[in-house]
CSV table of C-alpha atoms and ligand atoms in Angstrom, one decimal:
chain,number,residue,atom,x,y,z
A,8,VAL,CA,25.9,-25.0,10.4
A,9,ALA,CA,22.7,-25.7,8.4
A,10,ARG,CA,20.6,-23.8,11.0
A,11,ALA,CA,23.0,-20.8,11.0
A,12,ASP,CA,22.9,-20.7,7.2
A,13,ARG,CA,19.2,-20.9,7.2
A,14,ALA,CA,18.8,-18.0,9.7
A,15,LEU,CA,21.3,-15.8,7.7
A,16,LEU,CA,19.5,-16.4,4.5
A,17,LEU,CA,16.1,-15.7,6.1
A,18,ARG,CA,17.5,-12.4,7.4
A,19,LEU,CA,18.8,-11.5,3.9
A,20,ALA,CA,15.3,-12.4,2.5
A,21,ALA,CA,13.9,-9.7,4.7
A,22,SER,CA,16.5,-7.1,3.6
A,23,PRO,CA,15.5,-4.7,0.8
A,24,HIS,CA,19.1,-3.6,0.6
A,25,PHE,CA,20.3,-7.1,-0.2
A,26,GLU,CA,17.7,-7.3,-3.0
A,27,GLN,CA,18.9,-4.0,-4.4
A,28,ALA,CA,22.5,-5.0,-4.1
A,29,VAL,CA,22.0,-8.3,-6.1
A,30,LYS,CA,19.9,-6.6,-8.7
A,31,SER,CA,22.4,-3.8,-9.2
A,32,LEU,CA,25.2,-6.2,-10.1
A,33,PRO,CA,25.8,-6.6,-13.8
A,34,GLU,CA,23.5,-9.5,-14.8
A,35,GLY,CA,22.7,-9.9,-11.1
A,36,GLY,CA,18.9,-9.7,-11.5
A,37,GLU,CA,18.8,-12.1,-14.5
A,38,ALA,CA,21.2,-14.6,-12.8
A,39,ALA,CA,19.0,-14.6,-9.7
A,40,TRP,CA,15.9,-15.0,-11.8
A,41,ARG,CA,17.4,-18.1,-13.5
A,42,PHE,CA,17.7,-19.7,-10.0
A,43,ALA,CA,14.4,-18.4,-8.8
A,44,SER,CA,12.4,-19.7,-11.8
A,45,ARG,CA,12.4,-23.1,-10.3
A,46,TYR,CA,10.0,-21.8,-7.6
A,47,VAL,CA,8.2,-19.1,-9.6
A,48,SER,CA,5.9,-19.8,-12.5
A,49,GLY,CA,6.9,-16.6,-14.4
A,50,ARG,CA,6.7,-12.9,-14.3
A,51,SER,CA,3.3,-12.5,-16.2
A,52,LEU,CA,-0.2,-13.7,-15.9
A,53,GLY,CA,0.2,-15.7,-19.1
A,54,ASP,CA,3.1,-17.6,-17.6
A,55,ALA,CA,1.0,-18.4,-14.5
A,56,LEU,CA,-1.9,-19.6,-16.6
A,57,ASP,CA,0.3,-21.9,-18.7
A,58,ALA,CA,1.9,-23.4,-15.6
A,59,THR,CA,-1.6,-23.8,-14.0
A,60,ALA,CA,-2.8,-25.7,-17.1
A,61,GLY,CA,0.1,-28.1,-16.9
A,62,LEU,CA,-0.5,-28.9,-13.2
A,63,LEU,CA,-4.2,-29.4,-13.8
A,64,ARG,CA,-3.4,-31.9,-16.6
A,65,ARG,CA,-1.3,-33.9,-14.1
A,66,GLY,CA,-4.3,-34.1,-11.7
A,67,HIS,CA,-3.1,-31.4,-9.2
A,68,GLY,CA,-5.2,-28.5,-7.8
A,69,VAL,CA,-3.5,-25.1,-7.9
A,70,SER,CA,-3.5,-22.0,-5.8
A,71,VAL,CA,-2.3,-19.0,-7.9
A,72,ASP,CA,-0.7,-16.0,-6.1
A,73,LEU,CA,0.2,-12.7,-7.6
A,74,PHE,CA,3.4,-12.0,-5.7
A,75,GLY,CA,3.7,-8.9,-3.5
A,76,GLU,CA,4.1,-7.8,0.1
A,77,ARG,CA,4.7,-4.7,2.1
A,78,VAL,CA,2.6,-2.3,0.1
A,79,ASP,CA,1.9,0.9,2.0
A,80,ASP,CA,0.2,3.0,-0.7
A,81,PRO,CA,-3.6,2.4,-0.9
A,82,ALA,CA,-3.7,3.4,-4.6
A,83,ILE,CA,-1.2,0.6,-5.3
A,84,ALA,CA,-3.3,-1.9,-3.2
A,85,ASP,CA,-6.4,-0.9,-5.2
A,86,SER,CA,-4.5,-1.7,-8.5
A,87,VAL,CA,-3.5,-5.0,-7.0
A,88,VAL,CA,-7.2,-5.8,-6.5
A,89,GLU,CA,-7.8,-5.0,-10.1
A,90,ASP,CA,-5.0,-7.4,-11.1
A,91,TYR,CA,-6.5,-10.1,-8.9
A,92,LEU,CA,-9.9,-9.6,-10.5
A,93,ALA,CA,-8.3,-10.0,-13.9
A,94,LEU,CA,-6.6,-13.1,-12.7
A,95,ALA,CA,-9.9,-14.5,-11.3
A,96,ALA,CA,-11.6,-13.8,-14.6
A,97,ALA,CA,-8.8,-15.5,-16.7
A,98,LEU,CA,-8.8,-18.8,-14.8
A,99,PRO,CA,-10.1,-21.9,-16.5
A,100,PRO,CA,-13.7,-22.3,-15.5
A,101,THR,CA,-14.9,-24.5,-12.7
A,102,PRO,CA,-14.8,-27.4,-12.1
A,103,ALA,CA,-11.1,-26.9,-12.7
A,104,ASP,CA,-9.6,-27.0,-9.2
A,105,VAL,CA,-8.0,-23.6,-9.1
A,106,TRP,CA,-7.9,-21.3,-6.0
A,107,LEU,CA,-6.2,-18.0,-5.4
A,108,SER,CA,-3.7,-17.0,-2.7
A,109,VAL,CA,-2.8,-13.5,-1.4
A,110,ASP,CA,-0.7,-11.9,1.3
A,111,LEU,CA,-2.6,-9.1,3.0
A,112,SER,CA,0.4,-6.8,3.2
A,113,HIS,CA,0.1,-6.7,-0.6
A,114,LEU,CA,-3.4,-5.2,-0.1
A,115,ALA,CA,-1.8,-2.5,2.2
A,116,MET,CA,-3.0,-4.0,5.5
A,117,ASP,CA,-0.7,-1.7,7.4
A,118,ALA,CA,-2.4,1.4,6.0
A,119,GLY,CA,-5.8,0.2,7.3
A,120,VAL,CA,-7.2,-3.1,8.3
A,121,GLY,CA,-10.8,-2.2,7.3
A,122,ARG,CA,-9.8,-1.1,3.8
A,123,ALA,CA,-7.7,-4.2,3.4
A,124,ALA,CA,-10.6,-6.3,4.4
A,125,ARG,CA,-12.8,-4.6,1.8
A,126,ARG,CA,-10.2,-5.3,-0.8
A,127,LEU,CA,-10.0,-9.0,0.3
A,128,ALA,CA,-13.9,-9.2,0.1
A,129,ARG,CA,-13.9,-7.8,-3.4
A,130,VAL,CA,-11.6,-10.5,-4.7
A,131,ALA,CA,-13.4,-13.3,-2.7
A,132,CYS,CA,-16.8,-12.1,-4.1
A,133,ALA,CA,-15.4,-12.5,-7.6
A,134,LEU,CA,-14.8,-16.2,-7.1
A,135,PRO,CA,-17.4,-18.8,-8.2
A,136,HIS,CA,-18.8,-21.3,-5.7
A,137,GLY,CA,-16.2,-23.9,-4.9
A,138,ARG,CA,-13.2,-21.6,-5.3
A,139,ARG,CA,-11.4,-20.0,-2.4
A,140,LEU,CA,-9.0,-17.1,-1.8
A,141,GLN,CA,-6.3,-18.4,0.6
A,142,VAL,CA,-4.8,-15.7,2.8
A,143,GLY,CA,-1.1,-16.1,3.6
A,144,ALA,CA,0.3,-15.9,7.1
A,145,GLU,CA,3.1,-13.3,7.4
A,146,ASP,CA,5.5,-12.5,10.2
A,147,ALA,CA,4.0,-12.6,13.7
A,148,ALA,CA,3.9,-8.9,14.0
A,149,HIS,CA,1.1,-9.0,11.4
A,150,THR,CA,-0.9,-12.0,12.7
A,151,ASP,CA,-3.6,-10.0,14.7
A,152,LYS,CA,-4.3,-7.8,11.6
A,153,VAL,CA,-4.4,-10.8,9.2
A,154,LEU,CA,-6.9,-12.7,11.5
A,155,ALA,CA,-9.0,-9.5,12.0
A,156,CYS,CA,-9.4,-9.2,8.2
A,157,ILE,CA,-10.2,-12.8,7.7
A,158,VAL,CA,-12.8,-12.8,10.4
A,159,GLU,CA,-14.4,-9.6,9.1
A,160,VAL,CA,-14.7,-10.9,5.6
A,161,ALA,CA,-15.9,-14.3,6.8
A,162,GLU,CA,-18.7,-12.6,8.8
A,163,ARG,CA,-19.9,-10.9,5.6
A,164,GLY,CA,-21.1,-14.4,4.5
A,165,LEU,CA,-17.9,-15.1,2.5
A,166,ALA,CA,-16.4,-17.9,4.7
A,167,ASP,CA,-16.9,-20.5,2.0
A,168,ARG,CA,-14.7,-18.4,-0.4
A,169,LEU,CA,-11.9,-17.8,2.1
A,170,GLY,CA,-8.9,-19.7,3.5
A,171,GLY,CA,-6.5,-18.7,6.3
A,172,THR,CA,-3.0,-20.0,7.1
A,173,LEU,CA,-1.9,-21.3,10.5
A,174,GLN,CA,1.8,-21.3,11.4
A,175,ALA,CA,2.8,-24.2,13.7
A,176,ASN,CA,6.0,-22.4,14.8
A,177,LEU,CA,3.9,-19.6,16.5
A,178,LEU,CA,3.0,-20.3,20.2
A,179,ARG,CA,-0.2,-18.3,19.7
A,180,SER,CA,-1.5,-20.7,17.0
A,181,THR,CA,-2.9,-23.0,19.7
A,182,THR,CA,-5.6,-20.3,20.2
A,183,ASP,CA,-5.7,-18.8,16.7
A,184,VAL,CA,-6.7,-22.2,15.4
A,185,ARG,CA,-10.0,-21.8,17.3
A,186,THR,CA,-10.5,-18.3,15.8
A,187,LEU,CA,-10.1,-19.7,12.3
A,188,ILE,CA,-12.3,-22.8,12.9
A,189,ASP,CA,-15.0,-20.5,14.4
A,190,ALA,CA,-14.8,-18.2,11.4
A,191,GLY,CA,-15.6,-21.2,9.2
A,192,VAL,CA,-12.8,-20.7,6.7
A,193,HIS,CA,-10.6,-23.3,5.2
A,194,ILE,CA,-7.3,-23.6,7.1
A,195,ARG,CA,-3.9,-24.3,5.5
A,196,LEU,CA,-1.5,-25.6,8.1
A,197,VAL,CA,2.2,-24.7,7.6
A,198,LYS,CA,5.4,-24.8,9.7
A,199,GLY,CA,6.0,-21.1,9.3
A,200,ALA,CA,8.5,-19.3,7.0
A,201,TYR,CA,9.6,-16.3,9.1
A,202,LEU,CA,12.4,-15.9,11.6
A,203,GLU,CA,10.7,-14.9,14.9
A,204,SER,CA,12.6,-13.6,17.9
A,205,VAL,CA,9.9,-14.2,20.5
A,206,GLY,CA,6.7,-16.3,20.8
A,207,ALA,CA,7.8,-19.0,18.5
A,208,HIS,CA,9.2,-22.5,18.6
A,209,PRO,CA,12.6,-23.0,17.0
A,210,HIS,CA,12.7,-24.6,13.6
A,211,GLY,CA,13.0,-28.4,14.0
A,212,GLU,CA,11.5,-30.9,16.4
A,213,ALA,CA,9.5,-28.4,18.5
A,214,THR,CA,7.8,-26.9,15.5
A,215,ASP,CA,7.1,-30.4,14.0
A,216,VAL,CA,5.5,-31.6,17.3
A,217,ALA,CA,3.4,-28.4,17.3
A,218,TYR,CA,2.4,-29.1,13.7
A,219,LEU,CA,1.1,-32.6,14.7
A,220,ARG,CA,-0.8,-31.2,17.7
A,221,LEU,CA,-2.5,-28.5,15.6
A,222,ALA,CA,-3.3,-31.1,12.9
A,223,PHE,CA,-5.1,-33.2,15.4
A,224,GLN,CA,-7.0,-30.1,16.7
A,225,LEU,CA,-8.2,-29.4,13.2
A,226,PHE,CA,-9.0,-33.0,12.6
A,227,GLU,CA,-11.0,-33.3,15.8
A,228,GLY,CA,-12.6,-29.8,15.3
A,229,GLY,CA,-14.1,-31.0,12.0
A,230,ALA,CA,-12.4,-28.1,10.2
A,231,ALA,CA,-11.9,-28.0,6.4
A,232,TRP,CA,-8.1,-27.9,6.3
A,233,SER,CA,-5.0,-29.0,4.4
A,234,MET,CA,-1.5,-29.9,5.3
A,235,ALA,CA,0.9,-27.6,3.5
A,236,THR,CA,4.3,-29.3,4.0
A,237,HIS,CA,7.0,-31.1,2.1
A,238,ASP,CA,7.9,-33.0,5.3
A,239,GLY,CA,7.3,-36.6,4.4
A,240,ARG,CA,7.4,-37.9,8.0
A,241,LEU,CA,4.7,-35.5,9.2
A,242,ARG,CA,2.6,-36.1,6.1
A,243,GLU,CA,2.7,-39.8,6.2
A,244,ALA,CA,2.0,-39.9,10.0
A,245,LEU,CA,-1.1,-37.8,9.5
A,246,LEU,CA,-2.3,-39.8,6.5
A,247,LEU,CA,-1.8,-43.0,8.4
A,248,ALA,CA,-3.8,-41.5,11.3
A,249,GLY,CA,-6.7,-41.1,8.9
A,250,ALA,CA,-6.6,-37.5,7.9
A,251,SER,CA,-8.1,-37.4,4.4
A,252,VAL,CA,-7.0,-33.9,3.6
A,253,THR,CA,-5.4,-32.2,0.7
A,254,VAL,CA,-1.6,-32.1,0.7
A,255,GLU,CA,-0.3,-28.7,-0.5
A,256,GLN,CA,3.2,-28.0,-1.8
A,257,LEU,CA,5.1,-25.1,-3.2
A,258,LEU,CA,5.9,-25.0,-6.9
A,259,GLY,CA,9.4,-26.4,-7.6
A,260,VAL,CA,9.7,-28.3,-4.2
A,261,ARG,CA,9.7,-32.1,-4.4
A,262,PRO,CA,7.4,-32.3,-7.5
A,263,GLU,CA,7.9,-36.0,-7.7
A,264,VAL,CA,6.2,-36.5,-4.3
A,265,LEU,CA,3.1,-34.7,-5.7
A,266,ASP,CA,2.7,-37.2,-8.5
A,267,GLU,CA,3.3,-40.1,-6.2
A,268,LEU,CA,0.6,-38.8,-3.8
A,269,ARG,CA,-1.8,-38.3,-6.7
A,270,GLY,CA,-1.2,-41.9,-7.8
A,271,ARG,CA,-2.2,-43.0,-4.3
A,272,GLY,CA,-5.5,-41.0,-4.5
A,273,VAL,CA,-4.4,-38.2,-2.2
A,274,HIS,CA,-5.8,-34.8,-3.2
A,275,THR,CA,-3.0,-32.4,-4.0
A,276,ARG,CA,-2.6,-28.6,-4.5
A,277,VAL,CA,0.4,-26.6,-5.7
A,278,TYR,CA,1.0,-23.0,-4.6
A,279,LEU,CA,1.9,-21.3,-7.8
A,280,PRO,CA,3.3,-17.7,-7.5
A,281,TYR,CA,3.9,-15.3,-10.3
A,282,GLY,CA,4.8,-11.7,-10.9
A,283,PRO,CA,7.7,-9.3,-10.7
A,284,ASN,CA,8.2,-9.2,-6.9
A,285,TRP,CA,9.7,-12.7,-6.5
A,286,PHE,CA,13.0,-11.9,-4.8
A,287,ARG,CA,12.2,-12.3,-1.1
A,288,TYR,CA,10.0,-15.3,-1.7
A,289,TRP,CA,12.9,-16.9,-3.6
A,290,MET,CA,15.3,-16.2,-0.8
A,291,ARG,CA,13.0,-17.8,1.8
A,292,ARG,CA,12.9,-20.9,-0.4
A,293,VAL,CA,16.7,-21.0,-0.7
A,294,ALA,CA,17.0,-20.8,3.1
A,295,GLU,CA,14.6,-23.7,3.4
A,296,SER,CA,16.4,-25.8,0.8
A,297,ARG,CA,19.6,-25.7,2.9
A,298,ARG,CA,18.4,-28.8,4.7
A,299,ALA,CA,17.2,-30.5,1.5
B,18,FAD,C1,1.2,-24.4,0.1
B,18,FAD,C2,2.1,-23.7,1.0
B,18,FAD,C3,1.7,-22.5,1.5
B,18,FAD,C4,2.5,-21.8,2.4
B,18,FAD,N1,2.1,-20.6,2.9
B,18,FAD,C5,2.8,-20.0,3.9
B,18,FAD,C6,2.3,-18.9,4.6
B,18,FAD,O1,1.3,-18.3,4.2
B,18,FAD,N2,3.1,-18.4,5.6
B,18,FAD,C7,4.2,-19.0,6.0
B,18,FAD,O2,4.9,-18.5,7.0
B,18,FAD,N3,4.7,-20.1,5.4
B,18,FAD,C8,4.0,-20.6,4.4
B,18,FAD,N4,4.5,-21.7,3.8
B,18,FAD,C9,5.9,-22.2,4.0
B,18,FAD,C10,6.0,-23.0,5.2
B,18,FAD,O3,5.8,-22.3,6.4
B,18,FAD,C11,7.5,-23.6,5.3
B,18,FAD,O4,8.3,-22.5,5.5
B,18,FAD,C12,7.9,-24.4,4.1
B,18,FAD,O5,6.9,-25.1,3.6
B,18,FAD,C13,9.0,-25.4,4.5
B,18,FAD,O6,8.6,-26.2,5.5
B,18,FAD,P1,8.2,-27.7,5.3
B,18,FAD,O7,6.9,-27.9,6.0
B,18,FAD,O8,8.2,-28.1,3.9
B,18,FAD,O9,9.3,-28.5,6.2
B,18,FAD,P2,10.9,-28.5,6.1
B,18,FAD,O10,11.3,-29.2,7.4
B,18,FAD,O11,11.4,-27.1,5.9
B,18,FAD,O12,11.2,-29.3,4.9
B,18,FAD,C14,10.9,-30.7,4.8
B,18,FAD,C15,11.7,-31.2,3.6
B,18,FAD,O13,11.2,-30.6,2.3
B,18,FAD,C16,12.2,-30.3,1.4
B,18,FAD,N5,12.2,-28.9,1.2
B,18,FAD,C17,11.6,-27.9,1.9
B,18,FAD,N6,11.8,-26.7,1.3
B,18,FAD,C18,12.5,-26.9,0.2
B,18,FAD,C19,13.0,-26.1,-0.8
B,18,FAD,N7,12.8,-24.8,-0.8
B,18,FAD,N8,13.8,-26.6,-1.8
B,18,FAD,C20,14.0,-27.9,-1.8
B,18,FAD,N9,13.6,-28.8,-0.9
B,18,FAD,C21,12.8,-28.3,0.1
B,18,FAD,C22,13.5,-30.8,2.1
B,18,FAD,O14,13.7,-32.1,1.7
B,18,FAD,C23,13.2,-30.8,3.5
B,18,FAD,O15,14.0,-31.6,4.3
B,18,FAD,C24,3.7,-22.4,2.9
B,18,FAD,C25,4.1,-23.7,2.4
B,18,FAD,C26,3.3,-24.3,1.5
B,18,FAD,C27,3.6,-25.7,1.1
């Protein structure tokens, strides 16, 4: 039942009609927002900066994402770049441990990979040494384009400002891991948040085993990587095996674990999203919480 629930919610998360339907109900948008605000730092840059400061005070690193996906219009994508540049400029100065995150469909990747790569490079260039822009992994239909953008920007000498995300559920990740290691970017290992009809392990044991295998590949390949998961069994197995990597979690999911890890000297980072386009992200988190 939990798996069927999860799949249904993930389908709804991908449906623009469902979002419109909820938001058109009287008070629907505000009611949804009240639930979503557990996972989202707020709708404005100021909200994101306040939440960032709070996490830094508790000893956690942060990766701030201005929400958005599925942008087709290049002019909108250009304005998103300006918003990211304003965000980069507003962050507390280094050495505060604050990175940025972005999904490339928010930079209109579908309207042109080359132009999306140039937008990605502009934001990466704005970051001081020691900070990175982590690129999210989207559904498998976009993986080739996302990797192409990352490799192109890394080859411009920006590998040390970039991060990629590797999804353990995708069968192709056993080769994509090599592409990302060779590009020299930081790699965030996740289970994968999208429902895939082909080329993917089902959610559960098969994805978890793939996660462990990829983690060992990263470990042995000498990559700079982090484990982005709330799965305590995977995390502790990898820490016991000697992986001294950052543990990344999503805002609002198991925050008590973060503090406990920090107390044990494990480096932590919290993905902190903000902005008006929170609905689909929230639905994916609701789906994942069904097994909580
Ligand atoms: C920093 C970070 C970045 C990510 N970036 C991407 C990305 O770019 N692309 C992508 O496809 N996916 C991304 N993800 C999401 C990821 O792929 C998983 O979908 C998500 O993290 C849930 O998987 P899990 O590893 O926590 O394991 P699960 O097996 O789903 O969860 C393990 C346990 O964590 C708890 N838990 C998990 N989610 C919730 C929740 N929402 N509410 C309450 N408890 C919960 C439950 O106790 C659950 O039993 C990211 C995740 C993190 C942490």
